[in-house]
Amino acid sequence: MNYPFRVNDILDPLSGKVVFGEPNARFTTYCIDSRYAVKDSLFVPLMGQKRDGHNFILDAFQNGATAALVRSGHHLVGEVLRVLEDSRSYVSADTAHEVTAIEVRHTLVALQKLASWFRRQFDQLSVVGITGSVGKTQTKEMLLHILSGFRNAVGTDKNFNNEIGVPITLSKLRPDTECAVVEMAMRGRGEISLLSRIAQPTLCLITNTLGSHIGRLGSGAEVARAKAEIVDGMKAGNTLWLNLHDHNLATILHEIGNKRAVERGLELEFFDNSAAMQAAPQLPPLVIPGDDESAASPPPPDIKPSLWLEEVAYHGINGSSFALCTPKGRTTVELHAPGRGAVEDFSCAAALAHSLGLEYPDIAKCARSIEPTPQRLVPYELKPGVVLIDDTYNSSPASTQDAIEILATLPKAARLVVILGDMLELGKFETLLHRQIAKQVYHLPPSLVIGIGPRMSALREVPVPENFELAWFHGQSEEDEKVAQGFPPAYQPENYGERGEMVDDYTVERVADRVFQELEKDNKETAILVKGSRALHLERLVTRLLSHYGKEEQIL
């Protein structure tokens, strides 16, 4: 590997041509934000709905970038080139001669081609690909935490897991990097395939295939087919971990078989974390439509897991304990992150870490210092005896069930306040799935349930038990006023929540006031859960509750 790289090295892969500067200009990394351009970086200007990166090319050069891509025919390219030609003083004199502009047909496509080329330069690197309906971000964070003491590893920031985020993750690679952990998400067929072909992972895992994105793809089985695309960028000798008790395992294996991945040398390993579900509180069933749709044959009965769980015990918001088991032995784990999902995600992270050469006792030691991921089942003490559980990062039927299960593990004498916002991207199944969640909530039983959003009106559409209060807010105050006057709740198209913030500030205040009224009744021990899809931005409600008690500095 010739490092730093030369602009000339990427002209063929990107089908680009130098329109200013020298093809021998060198770069060590790339970026899409001019504020993060550093010395010897390559700037890729993307065109978005609100901003056009071409407006910031000169800023990137000023901050140290030695090269930039430009889109062929873009109206700003001529102006940029004139500035570079006529006023080299815009950049510092000692680096002006190194500034290079490369013309490409489409900068987003070029970014993806650049990332794929960049990845190939580090051919001895272990790249871990993680996908799944639920748990991929927490699995990624747990794996990075485990690796931090043993490997020089880089990984996906936050949830930068799409066609832009994966290339940005790969920009972190350096000659001393030993491992990259890449989270891969999708909204439709073909997207995981693209991300896999960009990242070219050597080790992959599919956490599960549950109800996320079912509204776009139509069934759980179709979600499974989309997740199976992760093998498209893998090669002979690479390993894919699969969930032995995933409802759609037969579909995944059938899809992998159609791709002839195993015939080409892909190795399959299986993990079994079903003991986590078996140990969880029993709630009314959550049925994901289409899970049993596949006509593919069931998995062979002789498949045995390489890793499984035993002796799972939940300790409410204080975490859990369990045993990681393999044919060679067992290792006890104490995990502080709460919830069934944390147990399942840690087992996934442990499987991947072991495949990377770590021993299970060392992996188990790392569990003690793992904290909840921000906005994912994070407990805060509002005041003595009152705990707020922040699970506002996102919401799906499966993750909502996980949160409800935590409440079910708390002492029966505790007062439970459940605040649920709409779950999005469920398409024609949204009414069915919201009603199933309503039944699970009522099974607790709660003291107060607050629904936010038009879909959460489903809380009123199933038999409501006695002895608790139910409140519902549309999320837009003017709509609440119409409902109060007797009009039916206004309904919105399925994708309306993707355009921005749905819940207005007045609704946040009204919900917070209702919670304060409940807490002022007595000093009873109380747990408050706040959960909703990302588009609702219910973290504002969490901030409001914490600030009321002077605890806002605790926010992760």
Coordinates of C-alpha atoms in Angstrom, one line a residue:
M1 CA 0.0 0.0 0.0
N2 CA 1.4 3.4 -1.0
Y3 CA 0.3 5.8 1.7
P4 CA -0.6 8.7 1.5
F5 CA -2.6 8.0 -1.7
R6 CA -2.4 10.0 -4.9
V7 CA -5.2 11.6 -6.8
N8 CA -4.0 9.8 -9.8
D9 CA -4.8 6.5 -8.1
I10 CA -8.5 7.2 -8.0
L11 CA -9.1 8.7 -11.4
D12 CA -10.0 5.4 -13.0
P13 CA -12.1 4.0 -10.2
L14 CA -14.1 7.3 -10.1
S15 CA -14.1 7.8 -13.9
G16 CA -12.8 11.3 -13.0
K17 CA -10.5 13.8 -14.6
V18 CA -8.3 16.5 -13.1
V19 CA -9.6 20.0 -14.0
F20 CA -7.3 21.9 -11.8
G21 CA -4.0 21.1 -10.1
E22 CA -1.7 18.1 -10.2
P23 CA -2.7 14.4 -10.4
N24 CA 0.1 13.6 -8.0
A25 CA -1.5 15.5 -5.1
R26 CA -1.6 13.3 -2.1
F27 CA -4.4 12.6 0.4
T28 CA -4.8 10.4 3.5
T29 CA -8.6 10.5 4.0
Y30 CA -11.8 12.1 2.7
C31 CA -14.8 14.0 4.1
I32 CA -18.1 15.5 3.1
D33 CA -18.2 18.4 5.6
S34 CA -15.7 21.2 5.0
R35 CA -15.5 21.9 8.7
Y36 CA -13.9 18.6 9.2
A37 CA -11.5 18.9 6.3
V38 CA -7.9 18.4 7.6
K39 CA -4.5 18.5 6.1
D40 CA -4.1 16.1 3.2
S41 CA -7.8 15.3 3.0
L42 CA -10.1 15.0 -0.1
F43 CA -13.4 16.9 0.1
V44 CA -16.5 15.4 -1.5
P45 CA -19.3 18.0 -2.0
L46 CA -22.7 16.4 -1.8
M47 CA -25.9 18.0 -3.0
G48 CA -28.7 17.9 -0.5
Q49 CA -32.2 19.4 -0.1
K50 CA -31.0 22.3 2.0
R51 CA -27.3 22.6 1.2
D52 CA -25.0 22.1 -1.7
G53 CA -21.4 21.1 -0.8
H54 CA -20.1 22.9 -3.9
N55 CA -20.6 26.1 -1.9
F56 CA -18.0 25.0 0.6
I57 CA -15.2 23.7 -1.7
L58 CA -13.0 26.8 -1.1
D59 CA -13.6 26.5 2.7
A60 CA -12.4 22.9 2.6
F61 CA -9.2 24.0 0.8
Q62 CA -8.7 26.7 3.3
N63 CA -9.0 24.2 6.1
G64 CA -6.3 22.0 4.7
A65 CA -7.9 19.8 2.0
T66 CA -5.5 19.1 -0.9
A67 CA -8.2 17.9 -3.3
A68 CA -11.9 18.0 -4.0
L69 CA -14.4 16.4 -6.3
V70 CA -16.7 18.5 -8.4
R71 CA -19.8 17.5 -10.3
S72 CA -19.6 17.7 -14.0
G73 CA -21.7 20.6 -15.3
H74 CA -22.4 22.1 -11.9
H75 CA -23.0 25.8 -12.1
L76 CA -20.6 26.6 -9.3
V77 CA -17.6 24.7 -10.8
G78 CA -16.5 27.5 -13.1
E79 CA -16.6 30.0 -10.3
V80 CA -14.5 27.8 -8.1
L81 CA -11.9 27.2 -10.8
R82 CA -11.7 30.9 -11.5
V83 CA -11.0 31.6 -7.8
L84 CA -8.3 29.0 -7.8
E85 CA -6.8 30.3 -11.0
D86 CA -6.9 34.0 -10.2
S87 CA -6.3 34.1 -6.5
R88 CA -4.1 31.4 -5.2
S89 CA -3.7 33.5 -2.0
Y90 CA -7.1 32.1 -0.9
V91 CA -5.2 29.2 0.4
S92 CA -1.9 29.4 2.2
A93 CA 1.1 29.9 -0.1
D94 CA 3.0 26.8 0.9
T95 CA 0.0 24.5 0.0
A96 CA -1.5 26.3 -3.0
H97 CA 0.3 24.3 -5.6
E98 CA -1.1 21.1 -4.1
V99 CA -4.8 22.0 -4.5
T100 CA -6.5 19.7 -7.0
A101 CA -10.0 19.5 -8.4
I102 CA -11.4 16.3 -9.9
E103 CA -14.5 16.3 -12.1
V104 CA -16.9 13.4 -11.7
R105 CA -20.3 12.7 -13.1
H106 CA -22.1 12.4 -9.7
T107 CA -20.5 13.2 -6.4
L108 CA -22.6 10.8 -4.3
V109 CA -21.8 7.8 -6.6
A110 CA -18.2 9.0 -6.6
L111 CA -18.2 9.0 -2.8
Q112 CA -19.3 5.4 -2.7
K113 CA -16.8 4.3 -5.4
L114 CA -14.1 6.2 -3.4
A115 CA -15.0 4.4 -0.2
S116 CA -14.9 1.1 -1.9
W117 CA -11.5 1.8 -3.4
F118 CA -10.3 3.2 -0.1
R119 CA -11.4 0.0 1.7
R120 CA -9.5 -2.2 -0.8
Q121 CA -6.3 -0.5 0.0
F122 CA -6.5 -1.9 3.5
D123 CA -6.8 -5.5 2.4
Q124 CA -5.5 -7.1 5.6
L125 CA -8.1 -5.3 7.6
S126 CA -11.0 -7.1 9.5
V127 CA -14.2 -5.4 8.6
V128 CA -17.3 -6.3 10.6
G129 CA -20.8 -5.7 9.1
I130 CA -23.8 -5.6 11.4
T131 CA -27.4 -5.4 10.3
G132 CA -30.8 -6.4 11.6
S133 CA -34.2 -5.0 12.3
V134 CA -33.5 -4.2 16.0
G135 CA -30.3 -4.0 18.0
K136 CA -27.7 -3.3 15.4
T137 CA -26.6 0.1 16.9
Q138 CA -26.3 -1.3 20.4
T139 CA -24.5 -4.4 19.2
K140 CA -22.1 -2.1 17.3
E141 CA -21.5 0.0 20.4
M142 CA -21.0 -3.0 22.6
L143 CA -18.5 -4.6 20.1
L144 CA -16.5 -1.3 19.9
H145 CA -16.4 -1.2 23.7
I146 CA -15.1 -4.8 23.9
L147 CA -12.5 -4.2 21.2
S148 CA -11.3 -1.0 22.7
G149 CA -8.9 -2.7 25.1
F150 CA -7.6 -5.2 22.6
R151 CA -7.6 -3.8 19.0
N152 CA -7.1 -0.5 17.2
A153 CA -10.7 -0.4 16.0
V154 CA -12.9 2.3 14.3
G155 CA -16.6 2.2 13.8
T156 CA -19.8 3.8 12.7
D157 CA -20.6 7.1 14.6
K158 CA -24.0 7.3 16.0
N159 CA -26.3 5.8 13.4
F160 CA -24.4 6.9 10.3
N161 CA -25.4 3.6 8.6
N162 CA -26.7 4.4 5.2
E163 CA -25.4 5.1 1.7
I164 CA -23.5 8.2 3.0
G165 CA -22.7 7.0 6.5
V166 CA -21.0 3.8 5.5
P167 CA -18.5 5.6 3.2
I168 CA -17.8 8.1 6.0
T169 CA -17.1 5.3 8.4
L170 CA -14.6 3.8 6.0
S171 CA -12.8 7.2 5.8
K172 CA -11.5 6.5 9.3
L173 CA -9.2 3.7 8.1
R174 CA -5.5 4.3 8.6
P175 CA -2.5 2.0 8.1
D176 CA -2.5 1.1 11.8
T177 CA -6.2 0.3 12.0
E178 CA -6.8 -3.4 12.8
C179 CA -10.6 -3.5 12.7
A180 CA -13.6 -1.5 11.4
V181 CA -17.1 -2.1 12.7
V182 CA -19.7 -1.0 10.2
E183 CA -23.4 -0.7 10.9
M184 CA -25.7 -1.2 7.9
A185 CA -29.3 0.0 7.7
M186 CA -31.8 0.0 4.9
R187 CA -35.3 1.1 3.9
G188 CA -35.8 -1.1 0.9
R189 CA -34.3 -3.9 -1.2
G190 CA -30.9 -3.4 -2.7
E191 CA -29.6 -1.0 -0.1
I192 CA -27.8 -3.5 2.1
S193 CA -26.3 -5.1 -1.0
L194 CA -24.8 -1.7 -1.9
L195 CA -23.4 -1.1 1.5
S196 CA -21.9 -4.6 1.7
R197 CA -20.2 -4.1 -1.7
I198 CA -18.8 -0.8 -0.5
A199 CA -17.5 -2.1 2.8
Q200 CA -16.5 -5.6 1.7
P201 CA -16.9 -7.0 5.2
T202 CA -15.0 -10.1 6.3
L203 CA -17.3 -10.9 9.2
C204 CA -21.0 -10.2 9.4
L205 CA -24.0 -10.7 11.7
I206 CA -27.7 -10.3 11.3
T207 CA -29.2 -9.6 14.7
N208 CA -32.8 -10.4 13.8
T209 CA -35.6 -9.7 11.3
L210 CA -38.5 -8.2 13.0
G211 CA -41.1 -5.5 12.2
S212 CA -39.0 -2.5 11.3
H213 CA -39.6 -1.3 7.7
I214 CA -42.4 -3.8 7.3
G215 CA -44.5 -0.9 6.0
R216 CA -42.1 -0.4 3.1
L217 CA -41.3 -4.0 2.4
G218 CA -44.7 -5.7 3.0
S219 CA -43.8 -8.6 5.3
G220 CA -41.2 -9.9 7.8
A221 CA -40.0 -12.4 5.2
E222 CA -39.3 -9.6 2.7
V223 CA -37.3 -7.8 5.4
A224 CA -35.3 -11.0 5.9
R225 CA -34.5 -11.2 2.1
A226 CA -33.3 -7.6 2.2
K227 CA -31.1 -8.3 5.2
A228 CA -29.6 -11.4 3.5
E229 CA -28.1 -9.0 0.9
I230 CA -25.2 -8.4 3.4
V231 CA -23.5 -11.4 1.8
D232 CA -23.1 -9.6 -1.5
G233 CA -19.8 -8.0 -0.6
M234 CA -18.4 -11.0 1.2
K235 CA -15.8 -13.4 -0.1
A236 CA -14.7 -17.1 0.4
G237 CA -13.5 -17.7 3.9
N238 CA -15.6 -14.9 5.4
T239 CA -18.0 -15.7 8.2
L240 CA -21.7 -14.8 8.7
W241 CA -23.4 -15.2 12.1
L242 CA -27.2 -15.9 12.0
N243 CA -29.8 -16.0 14.7
L244 CA -30.9 -19.7 15.0
H245 CA -34.3 -18.7 16.4
D246 CA -35.1 -15.9 14.0
H247 CA -38.6 -16.4 12.6
N248 CA -37.3 -15.9 9.2
L249 CA -34.1 -18.0 9.3
A250 CA -35.4 -20.3 6.6
T251 CA -36.0 -17.3 4.3
I252 CA -32.5 -16.0 5.0
L253 CA -30.9 -19.4 4.3
H254 CA -33.0 -19.8 1.2
E255 CA -31.9 -16.3 -0.1
I256 CA -28.2 -17.1 0.7
G257 CA -28.6 -20.4 -1.1
N258 CA -30.0 -18.6 -4.2
K259 CA -26.9 -16.4 -4.1
R260 CA -24.7 -19.5 -3.9
A261 CA -22.7 -17.8 -1.1
V262 CA -21.9 -20.9 0.8
E263 CA -20.9 -22.7 -2.4
R264 CA -18.5 -19.8 -3.0
G265 CA -16.9 -20.4 0.4
L266 CA -18.9 -18.3 2.9
E267 CA -18.9 -19.9 6.3
L268 CA -22.0 -19.8 8.5
E269 CA -22.1 -19.7 12.3
F270 CA -25.2 -19.6 14.5
F271 CA -26.0 -18.0 17.8
D272 CA -29.0 -18.8 20.0
N273 CA -30.2 -16.1 22.4
S274 CA -33.8 -17.5 22.7
A275 CA -33.2 -18.0 26.5
A276 CA -33.3 -14.2 26.8
M277 CA -36.9 -14.2 25.5
Q278 CA -37.9 -17.3 27.6
A279 CA -36.7 -15.5 30.8
A280 CA -38.5 -12.3 30.0
P281 CA -41.9 -11.5 31.5
Q282 CA -44.7 -13.1 29.4
L283 CA -46.8 -10.5 27.6
P284 CA -49.6 -10.9 25.0
P285 CA -47.9 -12.1 21.8
L286 CA -46.5 -9.7 19.2
V287 CA -47.2 -11.1 15.8
I288 CA -45.2 -9.6 12.9
P289 CA -47.3 -10.1 9.7
G290 CA -45.6 -12.2 7.0
D291 CA -43.1 -14.0 9.3
D292 CA -44.4 -17.3 8.1
E293 CA -44.9 -16.4 4.5
S294 CA -41.8 -18.0 3.0
A295 CA -42.2 -21.2 1.1
A296 CA -38.5 -22.1 1.7
S297 CA -37.7 -25.2 3.6
P298 CA -37.1 -24.9 7.3
P299 CA -33.5 -25.0 8.5
P300 CA -31.9 -28.4 8.8
P301 CA -32.5 -29.9 12.2
D302 CA -28.9 -30.7 12.7
I303 CA -27.8 -27.1 12.8
K304 CA -26.2 -26.4 16.2
P305 CA -25.3 -23.0 17.6
S306 CA -21.7 -22.1 18.3
L307 CA -22.9 -19.7 21.1
W308 CA -26.0 -19.8 23.2
L309 CA -27.4 -18.3 26.5
E310 CA -28.4 -20.0 29.7
E311 CA -29.5 -18.9 33.2
V312 CA -30.7 -15.5 32.1
A313 CA -32.0 -13.4 35.0
Y314 CA -33.3 -9.8 34.8
H315 CA -32.7 -7.2 37.5
G316 CA -35.0 -4.4 36.3
I317 CA -33.3 -1.2 35.5
N318 CA -30.1 -2.5 37.1
G319 CA -29.3 -4.9 34.2
S320 CA -29.1 -8.7 34.0
S321 CA -26.9 -11.7 34.5
F322 CA -26.5 -14.8 32.2
A323 CA -24.1 -17.4 31.0
L324 CA -22.5 -17.4 27.5
C325 CA -22.2 -21.0 26.5
T326 CA -20.2 -22.7 23.8
P327 CA -19.3 -26.4 23.2
K328 CA -16.1 -25.7 25.1
G329 CA -17.5 -24.2 28.2
R330 CA -19.5 -21.4 29.8
T331 CA -18.8 -17.8 31.0
T332 CA -20.9 -15.8 33.5
V333 CA -21.7 -12.3 32.5
E334 CA -23.0 -9.4 34.6
L335 CA -24.5 -6.7 32.4
H336 CA -25.5 -3.2 33.7
A337 CA -27.4 -2.1 30.6
P338 CA -31.1 -3.0 31.2
G339 CA -33.5 -5.0 29.1
R340 CA -33.8 -8.2 27.1
G341 CA -32.4 -6.4 24.0
A342 CA -29.2 -5.6 25.9
V343 CA -28.7 -9.3 26.6
E344 CA -29.4 -10.3 23.0
D345 CA -27.2 -7.5 21.7
F346 CA -24.3 -8.4 24.0
S347 CA -24.4 -12.0 22.9
C348 CA -24.2 -10.8 19.3
A349 CA -21.2 -8.6 20.1
A350 CA -19.6 -11.5 22.0
A351 CA -19.9 -13.8 19.0
L352 CA -18.3 -11.2 16.8
A353 CA -15.5 -10.4 19.3
H354 CA -14.7 -14.1 19.6
S355 CA -14.5 -14.5 15.8
L356 CA -12.0 -11.6 15.9
G357 CA -9.8 -13.6 18.3
L358 CA -10.9 -12.6 21.8
E359 CA -11.6 -15.1 24.5
Y360 CA -15.0 -15.2 26.2
P361 CA -13.7 -14.5 29.8
D362 CA -12.1 -11.3 28.5
I363 CA -15.3 -10.4 26.7
A364 CA -17.3 -11.0 29.9
K365 CA -15.1 -8.6 31.9
C366 CA -15.9 -5.8 29.4
A367 CA -19.6 -6.2 30.1
R368 CA -19.2 -4.7 33.6
S369 CA -18.3 -1.3 32.2
I370 CA -20.9 -1.1 29.4
E371 CA -23.5 1.6 29.9
P372 CA -26.8 2.1 28.1
T373 CA -26.5 3.8 24.7
P374 CA -27.9 7.4 24.9
Q375 CA -31.7 7.5 24.5
R376 CA -31.9 3.7 24.6
L377 CA -33.5 2.6 27.9
V378 CA -31.3 5.0 29.9
P379 CA -32.6 5.3 33.6
Y380 CA -32.5 8.7 35.4
E381 CA -33.5 9.4 38.9
L382 CA -35.9 12.4 39.0
K383 CA -36.1 12.3 42.7
P384 CA -35.9 9.6 45.4
G385 CA -38.1 6.7 44.4
V386 CA -38.9 8.1 40.9
V387 CA -37.1 6.7 37.9
L388 CA -37.4 8.0 34.3
I389 CA -36.5 5.6 31.5
D390 CA -35.5 7.4 28.3
D391 CA -36.0 5.2 25.3
T392 CA -36.7 8.1 22.8
Y393 CA -34.1 7.3 20.1
N394 CA -36.6 5.3 18.0
S395 CA -39.5 2.9 18.2
S396 CA -40.7 -0.3 16.6
P397 CA -43.0 -3.0 17.9
A398 CA -40.1 -5.2 19.0
S399 CA -38.2 -2.5 20.8
T400 CA -41.4 -1.2 22.5
Q401 CA -42.0 -4.8 23.7
D402 CA -38.5 -4.8 25.2
A403 CA -39.2 -1.6 27.1
I404 CA -42.5 -2.9 28.4
E405 CA -40.8 -6.1 29.6
I406 CA -38.5 -4.0 31.8
L407 CA -41.5 -2.3 33.4
A408 CA -42.9 -5.8 34.0
T409 CA -39.8 -6.8 36.0
L410 CA -40.3 -4.0 38.5
P411 CA -41.9 -4.6 41.9
K412 CA -45.7 -4.9 41.6
A413 CA -46.2 -2.1 44.1
A414 CA -44.5 0.4 41.9
R415 CA -46.5 3.0 40.0
L416 CA -46.0 2.7 36.2
V417 CA -46.4 5.7 33.9
V418 CA -46.1 4.7 30.3
I419 CA -45.7 7.4 27.6
L420 CA -45.8 6.0 24.1
G421 CA -45.5 7.9 20.8
D422 CA -46.3 6.7 17.3
M423 CA -44.3 3.8 15.7
L424 CA -43.7 4.7 12.1
E425 CA -42.9 2.8 8.9
L426 CA -45.4 0.1 9.6
G427 CA -47.6 0.7 6.5
K428 CA -50.9 -1.2 6.3
F429 CA -50.0 -3.1 9.5
E430 CA -49.7 0.0 11.8
T431 CA -53.2 -0.3 13.3
L432 CA -52.7 -4.0 14.1
L433 CA -49.3 -3.6 15.6
H434 CA -50.2 -0.5 17.7
R435 CA -53.2 -2.4 19.1
Q436 CA -50.9 -5.4 20.0
I437 CA -48.6 -3.0 21.9
A438 CA -51.7 -1.5 23.7
K439 CA -52.6 -5.0 24.9
Q440 CA -49.0 -5.5 26.2
V441 CA -49.1 -2.2 28.1
Y442 CA -52.4 -3.0 29.7
H443 CA -51.1 -6.3 30.8
L444 CA -48.6 -4.7 33.2
P445 CA -50.9 -3.1 34.6
P446 CA -50.0 0.6 34.5
S447 CA -51.2 3.5 36.6
L448 CA -51.2 6.1 33.8
V449 CA -50.8 5.6 30.1
I450 CA -50.2 8.6 27.8
G451 CA -50.4 8.1 24.0
I452 CA -48.9 10.7 21.6
G453 CA -49.7 10.8 17.9
P454 CA -52.6 9.8 15.7
R455 CA -51.5 6.1 15.5
M456 CA -51.4 5.8 19.3
S457 CA -55.1 6.4 19.4
A458 CA -55.1 2.6 19.1
L459 CA -54.7 2.7 22.9
R460 CA -58.4 3.5 23.0
E461 CA -59.4 0.8 20.4
V462 CA -58.8 -2.3 22.6
P463 CA -60.5 -3.2 25.8
V464 CA -59.2 -0.9 28.5
P465 CA -58.8 -2.3 32.0
E466 CA -60.2 -0.5 35.0
N467 CA -58.3 1.3 37.7
F468 CA -55.9 3.3 35.6
E469 CA -56.0 6.5 33.6
L470 CA -55.6 6.9 29.9
A471 CA -54.7 10.2 28.2
W472 CA -54.1 10.7 24.5
F473 CA -52.7 13.7 22.6
H474 CA -52.7 14.1 18.8
G475 CA -49.3 15.8 18.9
Q476 CA -50.5 19.0 17.2
S477 CA -52.4 21.2 19.6
E478 CA -54.9 22.4 17.1
E479 CA -55.9 18.8 16.4
D480 CA -56.3 18.1 20.1
E481 CA -58.7 21.1 20.3
K482 CA -60.8 19.6 17.4
V483 CA -60.9 16.2 19.1
A484 CA -62.1 17.9 22.4
Q485 CA -64.9 19.4 20.4
G486 CA -66.0 15.9 19.2
F487 CA -64.4 15.7 15.8
P488 CA -62.5 12.5 14.9
P489 CA -58.7 12.6 15.0
A490 CA -57.1 13.8 11.8
Y491 CA -55.1 11.1 10.1
Q492 CA -52.0 11.6 8.0
P493 CA -50.3 9.7 5.2
E494 CA -47.8 7.0 6.3
N495 CA -44.7 9.1 5.6
Y496 CA -45.8 12.3 7.2
G497 CA -43.5 11.9 10.2
E498 CA -40.4 11.9 8.0
R499 CA -40.8 15.5 7.1
G500 CA -39.8 16.8 10.5
E501 CA -40.9 17.3 14.1
M502 CA -44.5 16.1 14.6
V503 CA -45.0 16.8 18.3
D504 CA -45.3 20.5 19.0
D505 CA -43.8 22.2 22.1
Y506 CA -47.3 22.8 23.6
T507 CA -48.0 19.1 23.6
V508 CA -44.7 18.4 25.3
E509 CA -45.7 20.9 28.1
R510 CA -49.1 19.4 28.4
V511 CA -47.7 15.8 28.7
A512 CA -45.1 17.0 31.2
D513 CA -47.8 18.7 33.3
R514 CA -49.8 15.6 33.4
V515 CA -46.8 13.6 34.7
F516 CA -46.2 16.2 37.4
Q517 CA -49.8 16.0 38.5
E518 CA -49.4 12.2 38.8
L519 CA -46.2 12.5 40.9
E520 CA -47.7 15.1 43.2
K521 CA -50.4 12.6 44.3
D522 CA -48.1 10.8 46.7
N523 CA -44.5 9.6 47.3
K524 CA -45.1 6.1 45.8
E525 CA -42.2 4.5 44.0
T526 CA -42.7 5.3 40.3
A527 CA -41.1 4.3 37.0
I528 CA -41.8 6.5 33.9
L529 CA -41.1 5.2 30.4
V530 CA -40.9 7.6 27.5
K531 CA -40.7 6.0 24.0
G532 CA -41.5 7.0 20.5
S533 CA -40.2 7.1 16.9
R534 CA -37.4 9.4 16.0
A535 CA -39.5 11.8 14.1
L536 CA -41.5 12.8 17.2
H537 CA -38.4 14.1 19.1
L538 CA -39.7 13.0 22.4
E539 CA -36.3 13.5 23.9
R540 CA -37.6 17.1 24.5
L541 CA -40.1 15.6 26.9
V542 CA -37.3 13.8 28.7
T543 CA -35.3 17.1 29.0
R544 CA -38.4 18.9 30.3
L545 CA -39.0 16.3 33.0
L546 CA -35.3 16.3 34.1
S547 CA -35.0 20.1 34.1
H548 CA -38.1 20.4 36.3
Y549 CA -36.1 18.5 39.0
G550 CA -32.8 20.1 38.2
K551 CA -31.3 17.0 36.7
E552 CA -30.8 18.1 33.1
E553 CA -27.0 17.9 33.5
Q554 CA -27.4 14.1 33.7
I555 CA -28.5 13.7 30.1
L556 CA -26.2 11.4 28.1

